[in-house]
Tab-separated table of N, CA and C in Angstrom:
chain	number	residue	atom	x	y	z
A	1	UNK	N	258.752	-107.379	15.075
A	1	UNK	CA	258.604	-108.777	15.427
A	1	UNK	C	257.278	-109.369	14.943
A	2	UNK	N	256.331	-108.378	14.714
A	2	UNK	CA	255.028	-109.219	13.958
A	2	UNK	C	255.120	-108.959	12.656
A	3	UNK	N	255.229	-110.041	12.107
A	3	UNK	CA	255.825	-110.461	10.430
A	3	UNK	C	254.526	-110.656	9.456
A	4	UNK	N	253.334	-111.140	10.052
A	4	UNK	CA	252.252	-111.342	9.305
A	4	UNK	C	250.898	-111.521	9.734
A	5	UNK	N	250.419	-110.703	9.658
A	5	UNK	CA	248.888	-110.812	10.264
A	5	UNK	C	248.209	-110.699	9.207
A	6	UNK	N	246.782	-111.131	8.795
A	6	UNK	CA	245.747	-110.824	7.906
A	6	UNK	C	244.597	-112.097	8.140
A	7	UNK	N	243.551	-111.877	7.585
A	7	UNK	CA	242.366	-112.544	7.227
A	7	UNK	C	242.328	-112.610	5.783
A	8	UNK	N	242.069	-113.768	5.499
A	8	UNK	CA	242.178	-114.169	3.895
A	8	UNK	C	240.862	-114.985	3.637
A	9	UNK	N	240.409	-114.388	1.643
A	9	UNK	CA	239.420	-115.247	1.830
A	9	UNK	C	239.791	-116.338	1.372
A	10	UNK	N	240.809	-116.765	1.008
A	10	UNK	CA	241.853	-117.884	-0.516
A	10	UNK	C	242.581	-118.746	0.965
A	11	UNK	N	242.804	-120.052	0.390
A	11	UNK	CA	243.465	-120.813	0.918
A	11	UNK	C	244.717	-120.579	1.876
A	12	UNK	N	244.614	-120.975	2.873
A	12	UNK	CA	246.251	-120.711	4.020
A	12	UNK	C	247.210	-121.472	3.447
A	13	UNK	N	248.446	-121.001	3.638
A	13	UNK	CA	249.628	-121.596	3.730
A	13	UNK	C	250.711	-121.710	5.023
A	14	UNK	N	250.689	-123.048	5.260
A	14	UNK	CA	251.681	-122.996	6.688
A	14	UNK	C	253.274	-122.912	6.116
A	15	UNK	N	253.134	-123.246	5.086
A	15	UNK	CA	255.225	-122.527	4.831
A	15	UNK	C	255.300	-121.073	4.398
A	16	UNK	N	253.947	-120.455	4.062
A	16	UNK	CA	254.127	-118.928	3.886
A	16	UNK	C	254.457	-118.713	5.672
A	17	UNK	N	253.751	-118.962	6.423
A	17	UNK	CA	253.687	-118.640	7.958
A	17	UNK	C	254.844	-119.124	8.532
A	18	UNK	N	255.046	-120.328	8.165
A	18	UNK	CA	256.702	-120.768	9.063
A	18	UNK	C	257.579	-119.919	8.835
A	19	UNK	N	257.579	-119.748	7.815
A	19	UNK	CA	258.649	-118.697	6.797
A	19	UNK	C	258.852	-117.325	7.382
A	20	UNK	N	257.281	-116.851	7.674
A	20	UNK	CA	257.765	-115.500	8.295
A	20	UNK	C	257.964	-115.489	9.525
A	21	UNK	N	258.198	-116.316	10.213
A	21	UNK	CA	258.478	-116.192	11.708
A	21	UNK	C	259.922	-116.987	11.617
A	22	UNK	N	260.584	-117.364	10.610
A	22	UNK	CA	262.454	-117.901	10.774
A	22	UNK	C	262.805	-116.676	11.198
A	23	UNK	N	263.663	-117.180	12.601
A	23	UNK	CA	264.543	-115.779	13.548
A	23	UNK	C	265.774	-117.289	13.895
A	24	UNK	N	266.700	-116.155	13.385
A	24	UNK	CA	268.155	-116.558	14.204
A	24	UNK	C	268.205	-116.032	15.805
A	25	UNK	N	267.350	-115.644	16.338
A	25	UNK	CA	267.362	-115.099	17.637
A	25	UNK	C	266.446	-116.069	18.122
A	26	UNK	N	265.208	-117.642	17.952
A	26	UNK	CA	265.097	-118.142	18.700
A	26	UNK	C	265.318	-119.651	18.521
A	27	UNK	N	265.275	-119.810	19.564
A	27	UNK	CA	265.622	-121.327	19.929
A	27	UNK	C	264.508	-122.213	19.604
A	28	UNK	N	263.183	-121.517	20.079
A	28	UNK	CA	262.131	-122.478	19.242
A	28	UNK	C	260.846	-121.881	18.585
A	29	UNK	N	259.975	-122.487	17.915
A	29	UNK	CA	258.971	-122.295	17.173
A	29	UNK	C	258.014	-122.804	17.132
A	30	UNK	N	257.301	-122.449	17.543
A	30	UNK	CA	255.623	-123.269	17.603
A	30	UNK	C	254.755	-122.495	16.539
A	31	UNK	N	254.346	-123.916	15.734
A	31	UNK	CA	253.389	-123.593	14.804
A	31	UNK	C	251.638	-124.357	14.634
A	32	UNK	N	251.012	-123.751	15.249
A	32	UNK	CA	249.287	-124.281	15.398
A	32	UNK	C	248.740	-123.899	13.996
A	33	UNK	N	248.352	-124.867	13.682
A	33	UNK	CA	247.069	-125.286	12.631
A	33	UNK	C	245.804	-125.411	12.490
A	34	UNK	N	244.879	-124.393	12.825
A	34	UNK	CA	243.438	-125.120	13.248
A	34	UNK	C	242.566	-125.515	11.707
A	35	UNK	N	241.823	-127.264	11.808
A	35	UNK	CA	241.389	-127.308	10.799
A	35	UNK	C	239.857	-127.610	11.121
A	36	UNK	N	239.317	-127.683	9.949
A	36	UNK	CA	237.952	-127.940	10.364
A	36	UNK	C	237.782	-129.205	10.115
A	37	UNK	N	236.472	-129.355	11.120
A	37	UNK	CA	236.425	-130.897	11.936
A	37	UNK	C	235.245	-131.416	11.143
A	38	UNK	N	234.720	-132.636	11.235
A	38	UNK	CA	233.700	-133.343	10.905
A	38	UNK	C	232.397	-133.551	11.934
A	39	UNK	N	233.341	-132.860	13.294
A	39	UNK	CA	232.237	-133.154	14.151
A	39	UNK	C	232.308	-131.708	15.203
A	40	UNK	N	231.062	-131.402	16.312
A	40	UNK	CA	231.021	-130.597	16.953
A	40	UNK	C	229.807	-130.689	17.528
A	41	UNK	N	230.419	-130.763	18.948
A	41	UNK	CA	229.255	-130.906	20.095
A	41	UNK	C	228.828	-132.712	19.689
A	42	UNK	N	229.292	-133.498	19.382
A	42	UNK	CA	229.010	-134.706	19.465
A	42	UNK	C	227.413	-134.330	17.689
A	43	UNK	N	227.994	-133.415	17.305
A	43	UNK	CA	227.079	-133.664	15.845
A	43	UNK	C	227.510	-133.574	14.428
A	44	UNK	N	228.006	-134.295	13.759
A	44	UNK	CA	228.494	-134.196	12.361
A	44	UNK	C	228.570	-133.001	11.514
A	45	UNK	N	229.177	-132.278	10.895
A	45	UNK	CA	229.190	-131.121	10.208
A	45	UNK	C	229.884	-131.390	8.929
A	46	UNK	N	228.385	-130.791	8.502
A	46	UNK	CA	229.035	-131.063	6.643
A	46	UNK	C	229.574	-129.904	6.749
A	47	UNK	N	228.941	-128.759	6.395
A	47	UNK	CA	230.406	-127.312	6.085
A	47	UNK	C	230.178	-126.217	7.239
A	48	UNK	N	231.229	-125.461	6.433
A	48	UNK	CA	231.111	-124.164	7.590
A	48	UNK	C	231.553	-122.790	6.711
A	49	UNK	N	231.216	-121.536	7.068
A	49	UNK	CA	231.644	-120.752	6.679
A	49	UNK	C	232.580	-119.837	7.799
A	50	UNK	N	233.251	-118.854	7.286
A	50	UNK	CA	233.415	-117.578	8.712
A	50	UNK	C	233.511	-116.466	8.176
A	51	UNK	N	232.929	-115.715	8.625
A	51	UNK	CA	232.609	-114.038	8.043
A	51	UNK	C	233.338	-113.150	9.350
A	52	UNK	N	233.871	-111.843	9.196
A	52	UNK	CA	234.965	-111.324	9.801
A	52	UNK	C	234.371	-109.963	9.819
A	53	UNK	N	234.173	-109.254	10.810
A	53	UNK	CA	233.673	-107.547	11.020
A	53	UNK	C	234.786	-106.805	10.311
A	54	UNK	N	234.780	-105.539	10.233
A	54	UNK	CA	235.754	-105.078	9.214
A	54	UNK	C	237.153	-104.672	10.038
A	55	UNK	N	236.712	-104.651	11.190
A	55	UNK	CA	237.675	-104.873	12.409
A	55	UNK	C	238.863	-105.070	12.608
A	56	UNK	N	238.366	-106.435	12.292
A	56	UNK	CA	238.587	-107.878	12.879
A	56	UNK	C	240.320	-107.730	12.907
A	57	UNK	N	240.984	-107.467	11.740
A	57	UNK	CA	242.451	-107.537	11.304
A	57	UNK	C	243.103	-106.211	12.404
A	58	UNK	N	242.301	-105.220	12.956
A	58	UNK	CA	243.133	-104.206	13.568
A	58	UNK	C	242.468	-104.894	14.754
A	59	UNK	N	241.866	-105.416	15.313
A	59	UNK	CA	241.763	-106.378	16.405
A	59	UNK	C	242.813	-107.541	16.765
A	60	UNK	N	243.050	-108.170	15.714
A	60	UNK	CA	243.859	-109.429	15.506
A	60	UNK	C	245.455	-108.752	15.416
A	61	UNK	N	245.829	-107.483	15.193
A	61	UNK	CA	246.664	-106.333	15.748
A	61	UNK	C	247.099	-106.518	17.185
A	62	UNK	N	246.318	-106.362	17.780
A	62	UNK	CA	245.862	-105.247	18.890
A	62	UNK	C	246.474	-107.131	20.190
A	63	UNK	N	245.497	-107.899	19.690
A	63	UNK	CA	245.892	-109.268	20.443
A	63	UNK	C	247.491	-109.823	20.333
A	64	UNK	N	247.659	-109.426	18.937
A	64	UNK	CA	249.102	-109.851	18.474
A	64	UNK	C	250.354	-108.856	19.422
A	65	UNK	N	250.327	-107.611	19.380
A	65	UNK	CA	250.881	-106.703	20.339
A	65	UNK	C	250.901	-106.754	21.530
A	66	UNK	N	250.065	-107.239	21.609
A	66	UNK	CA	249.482	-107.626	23.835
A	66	UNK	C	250.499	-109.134	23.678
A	67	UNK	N	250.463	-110.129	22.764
A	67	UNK	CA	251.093	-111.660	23.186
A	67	UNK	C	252.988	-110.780	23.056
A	68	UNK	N	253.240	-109.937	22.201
A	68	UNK	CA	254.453	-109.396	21.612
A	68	UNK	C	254.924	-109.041	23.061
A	69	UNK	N	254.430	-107.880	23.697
A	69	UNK	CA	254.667	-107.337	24.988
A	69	UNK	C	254.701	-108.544	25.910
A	70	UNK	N	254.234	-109.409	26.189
A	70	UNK	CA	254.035	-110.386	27.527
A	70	UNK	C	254.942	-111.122	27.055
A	71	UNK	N	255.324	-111.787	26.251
A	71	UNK	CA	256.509	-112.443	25.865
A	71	UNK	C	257.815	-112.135	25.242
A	72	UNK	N	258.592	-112.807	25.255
A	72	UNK	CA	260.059	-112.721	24.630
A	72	UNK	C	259.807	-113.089	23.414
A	73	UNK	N	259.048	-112.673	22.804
A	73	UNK	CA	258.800	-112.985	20.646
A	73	UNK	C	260.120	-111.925	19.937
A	74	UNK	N	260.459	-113.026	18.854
A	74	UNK	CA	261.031	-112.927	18.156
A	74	UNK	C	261.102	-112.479	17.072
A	75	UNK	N	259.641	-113.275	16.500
A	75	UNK	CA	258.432	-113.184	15.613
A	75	UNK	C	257.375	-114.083	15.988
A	76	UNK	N	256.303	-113.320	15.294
A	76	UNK	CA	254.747	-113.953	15.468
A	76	UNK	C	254.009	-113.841	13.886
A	77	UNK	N	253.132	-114.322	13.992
A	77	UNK	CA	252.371	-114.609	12.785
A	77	UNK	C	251.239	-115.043	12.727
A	78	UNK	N	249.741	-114.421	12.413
A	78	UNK	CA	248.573	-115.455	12.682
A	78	UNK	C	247.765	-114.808	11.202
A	79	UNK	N	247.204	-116.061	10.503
A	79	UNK	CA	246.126	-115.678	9.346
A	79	UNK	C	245.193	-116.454	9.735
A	80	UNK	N	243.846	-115.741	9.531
A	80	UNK	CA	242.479	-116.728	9.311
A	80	UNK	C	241.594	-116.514	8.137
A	81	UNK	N	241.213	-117.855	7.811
A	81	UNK	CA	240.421	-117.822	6.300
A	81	UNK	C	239.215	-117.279	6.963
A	82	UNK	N	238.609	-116.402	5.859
A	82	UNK	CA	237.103	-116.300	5.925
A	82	UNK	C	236.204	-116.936	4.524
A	83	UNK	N	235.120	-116.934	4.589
A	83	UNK	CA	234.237	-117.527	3.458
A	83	UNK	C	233.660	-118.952	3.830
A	84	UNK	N	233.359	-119.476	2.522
A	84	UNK	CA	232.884	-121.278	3.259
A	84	UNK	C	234.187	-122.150	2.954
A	85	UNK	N	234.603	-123.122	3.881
A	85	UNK	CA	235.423	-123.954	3.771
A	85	UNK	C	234.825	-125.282	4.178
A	86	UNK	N	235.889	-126.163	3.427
A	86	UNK	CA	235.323	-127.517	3.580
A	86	UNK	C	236.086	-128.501	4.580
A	87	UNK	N	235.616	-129.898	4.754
A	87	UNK	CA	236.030	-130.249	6.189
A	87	UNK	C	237.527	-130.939	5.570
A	88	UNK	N	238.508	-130.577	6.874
A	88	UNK	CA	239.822	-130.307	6.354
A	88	UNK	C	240.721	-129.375	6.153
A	89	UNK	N	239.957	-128.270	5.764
A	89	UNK	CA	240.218	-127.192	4.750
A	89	UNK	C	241.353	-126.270	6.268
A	90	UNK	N	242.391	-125.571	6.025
A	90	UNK	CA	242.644	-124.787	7.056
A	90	UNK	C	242.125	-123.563	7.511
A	91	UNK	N	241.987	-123.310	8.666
A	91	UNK	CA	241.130	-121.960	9.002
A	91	UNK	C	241.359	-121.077	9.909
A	92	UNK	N	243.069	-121.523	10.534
A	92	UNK	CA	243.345	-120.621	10.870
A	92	UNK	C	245.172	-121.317	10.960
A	93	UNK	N	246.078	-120.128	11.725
A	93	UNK	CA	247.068	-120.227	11.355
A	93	UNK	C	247.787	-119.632	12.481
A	94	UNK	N	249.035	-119.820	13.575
A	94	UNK	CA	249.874	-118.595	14.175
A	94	UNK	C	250.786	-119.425	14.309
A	95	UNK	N	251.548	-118.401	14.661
A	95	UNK	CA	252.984	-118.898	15.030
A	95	UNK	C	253.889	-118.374	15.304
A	96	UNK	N	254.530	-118.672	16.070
A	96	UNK	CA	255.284	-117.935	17.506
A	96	UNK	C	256.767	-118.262	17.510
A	97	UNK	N	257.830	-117.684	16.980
A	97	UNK	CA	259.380	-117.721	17.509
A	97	UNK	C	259.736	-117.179	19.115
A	98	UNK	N	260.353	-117.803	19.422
A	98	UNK	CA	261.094	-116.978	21.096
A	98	UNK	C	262.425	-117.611	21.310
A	99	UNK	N	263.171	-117.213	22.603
A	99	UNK	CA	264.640	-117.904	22.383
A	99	UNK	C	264.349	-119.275	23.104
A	100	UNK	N	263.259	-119.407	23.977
A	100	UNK	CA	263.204	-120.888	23.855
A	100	UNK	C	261.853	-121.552	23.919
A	101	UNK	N	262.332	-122.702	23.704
A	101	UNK	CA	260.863	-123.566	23.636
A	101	UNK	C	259.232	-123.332	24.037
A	102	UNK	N	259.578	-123.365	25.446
A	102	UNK	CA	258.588	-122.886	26.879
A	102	UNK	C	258.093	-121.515	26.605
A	103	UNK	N	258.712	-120.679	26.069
A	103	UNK	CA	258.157	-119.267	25.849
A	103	UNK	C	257.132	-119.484	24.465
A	104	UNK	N	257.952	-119.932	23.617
A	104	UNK	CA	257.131	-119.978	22.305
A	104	UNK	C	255.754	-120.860	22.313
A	105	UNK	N	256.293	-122.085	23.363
A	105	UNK	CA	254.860	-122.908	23.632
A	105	UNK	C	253.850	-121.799	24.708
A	106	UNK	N	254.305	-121.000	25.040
A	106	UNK	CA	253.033	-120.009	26.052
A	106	UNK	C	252.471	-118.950	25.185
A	107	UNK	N	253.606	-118.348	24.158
A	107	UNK	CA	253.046	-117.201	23.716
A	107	UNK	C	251.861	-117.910	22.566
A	108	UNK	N	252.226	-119.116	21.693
A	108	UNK	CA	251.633	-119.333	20.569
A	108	UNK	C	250.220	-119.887	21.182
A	109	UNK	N	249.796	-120.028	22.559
A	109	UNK	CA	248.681	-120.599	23.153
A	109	UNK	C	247.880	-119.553	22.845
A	110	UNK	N	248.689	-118.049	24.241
A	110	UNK	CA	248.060	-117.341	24.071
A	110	UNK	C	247.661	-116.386	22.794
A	111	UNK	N	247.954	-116.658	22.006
A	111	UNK	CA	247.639	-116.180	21.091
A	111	UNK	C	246.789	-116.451	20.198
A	112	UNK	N	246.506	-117.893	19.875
A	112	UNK	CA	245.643	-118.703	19.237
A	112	UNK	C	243.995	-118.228	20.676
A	113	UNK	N	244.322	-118.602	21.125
A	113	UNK	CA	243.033	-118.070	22.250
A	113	UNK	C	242.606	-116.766	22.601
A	114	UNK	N	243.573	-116.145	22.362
A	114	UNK	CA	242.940	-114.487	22.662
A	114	UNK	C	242.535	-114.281	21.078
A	115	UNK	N	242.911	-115.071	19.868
A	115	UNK	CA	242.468	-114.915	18.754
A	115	UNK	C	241.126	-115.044	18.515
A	116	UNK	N	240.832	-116.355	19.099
A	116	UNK	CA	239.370	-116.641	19.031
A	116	UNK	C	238.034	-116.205	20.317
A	117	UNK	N	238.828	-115.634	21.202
A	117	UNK	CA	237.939	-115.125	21.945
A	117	UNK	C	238.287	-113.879	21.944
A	118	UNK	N	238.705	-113.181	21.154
A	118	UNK	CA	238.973	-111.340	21.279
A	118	UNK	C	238.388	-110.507	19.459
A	119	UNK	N	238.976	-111.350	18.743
A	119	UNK	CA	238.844	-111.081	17.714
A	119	UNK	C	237.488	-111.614	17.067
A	120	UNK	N	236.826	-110.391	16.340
A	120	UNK	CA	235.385	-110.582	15.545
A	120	UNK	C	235.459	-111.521	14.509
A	121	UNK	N	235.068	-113.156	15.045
A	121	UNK	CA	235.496	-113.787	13.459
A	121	UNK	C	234.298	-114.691	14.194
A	122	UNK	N	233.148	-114.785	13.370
A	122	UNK	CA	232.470	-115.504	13.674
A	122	UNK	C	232.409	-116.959	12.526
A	123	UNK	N	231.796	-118.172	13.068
A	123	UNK	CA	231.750	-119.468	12.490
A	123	UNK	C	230.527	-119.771	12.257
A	124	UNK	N	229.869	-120.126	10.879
A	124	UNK	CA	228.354	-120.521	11.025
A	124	UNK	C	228.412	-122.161	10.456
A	125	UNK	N	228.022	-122.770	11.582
A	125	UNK	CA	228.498	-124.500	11.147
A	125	UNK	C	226.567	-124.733	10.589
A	126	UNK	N	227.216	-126.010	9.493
A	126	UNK	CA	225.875	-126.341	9.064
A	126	UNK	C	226.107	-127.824	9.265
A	127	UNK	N	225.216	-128.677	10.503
A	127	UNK	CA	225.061	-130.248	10.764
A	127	UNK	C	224.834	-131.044	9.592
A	128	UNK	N	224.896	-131.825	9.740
A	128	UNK	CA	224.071	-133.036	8.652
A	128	UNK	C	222.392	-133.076	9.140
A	129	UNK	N	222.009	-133.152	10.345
A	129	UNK	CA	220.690	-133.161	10.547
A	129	UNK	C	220.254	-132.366	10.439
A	130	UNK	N	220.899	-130.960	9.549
A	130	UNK	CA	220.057	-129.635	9.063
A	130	UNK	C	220.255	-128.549	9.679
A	131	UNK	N	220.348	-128.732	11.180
A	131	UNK	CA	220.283	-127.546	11.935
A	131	UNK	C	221.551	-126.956	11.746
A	132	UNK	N	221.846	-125.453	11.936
A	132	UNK	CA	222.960	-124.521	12.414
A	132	UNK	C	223.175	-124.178	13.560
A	133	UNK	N	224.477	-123.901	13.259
A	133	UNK	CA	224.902	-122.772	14.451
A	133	UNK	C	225.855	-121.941	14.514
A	134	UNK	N	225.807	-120.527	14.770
A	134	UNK	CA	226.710	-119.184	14.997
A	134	UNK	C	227.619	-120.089	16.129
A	135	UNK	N	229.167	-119.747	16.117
A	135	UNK	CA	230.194	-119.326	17.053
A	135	UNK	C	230.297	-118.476	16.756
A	136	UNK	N	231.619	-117.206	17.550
A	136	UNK	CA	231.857	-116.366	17.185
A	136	UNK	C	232.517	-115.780	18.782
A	137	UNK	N	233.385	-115.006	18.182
A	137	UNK	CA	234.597	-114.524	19.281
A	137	UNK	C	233.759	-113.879	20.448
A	138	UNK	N	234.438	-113.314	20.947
A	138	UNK	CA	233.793	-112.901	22.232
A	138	UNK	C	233.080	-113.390	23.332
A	139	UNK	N	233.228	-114.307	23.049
A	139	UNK	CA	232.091	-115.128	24.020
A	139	UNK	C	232.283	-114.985	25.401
């Protein structure tokens, strides 16, 4: 039932991802997009990069198996870019089949969230007024 996991440093695709989660076994599909923003914490951001522990993908495993078990998945699917991306650019990716709606809208939550708070993928944003700043999972 988990069709595609990885960290990429090259551009996402959301019809590679829709694609691997088509199941004749569910009723619905939730597909999250996270892109990067122009703003954060109320401060403008020209770019960002994200760098990934070597981990990170048997981590992003490990979260994907835990949402698999707690839910009725069908299929699942999550990629995240690493490197510098620009604002717009996609940077992360999941997506969740189940036999219905309500399941697929719980599992694809939890999953996008245990992604970013379980898995080693840190964010280094650079403001317009110069300053930085580290995110990064675990928090």
């Amino acid at each position: 039932m988990i069709r595609l996991l990885d960290i990429r440093d090259t551009p996402l695709s959301v019809d590679e991802v829709f694609a691997a989660v088509g199941s004749h076994a569910a009723g619905g599909t939730t597909l999250f997009v996270g892109t990067v923003r122009e703003h954060d914490h109320g401060k403008a951001v020209t770019k960002l990069s994200y760098s990934a522990h070597p981990s990170a993908v048997d981590e992003l495993r490990r979260v994907a198996e835990k949402v698999a078990a707690d839910f009725p998945v069908t299929a699942l699917a999550a990629v995240h870019r690493v490197g510098d991306l620009e604002l717009g650019d996609i940077a992360v990716i999941v997506a969740v089949a189940c036999p219905h709606r309500g399941e697929a809208f719980e599992a694809s939550r939890r999953l996008i969230d245990d992604l970013k708070s379980q898995v080693p993928i840190w964010k280094h944003q650079v403001f317009a007024d110069g300053s930085t700043e580290w995110v990064g999972a675990c928090e």
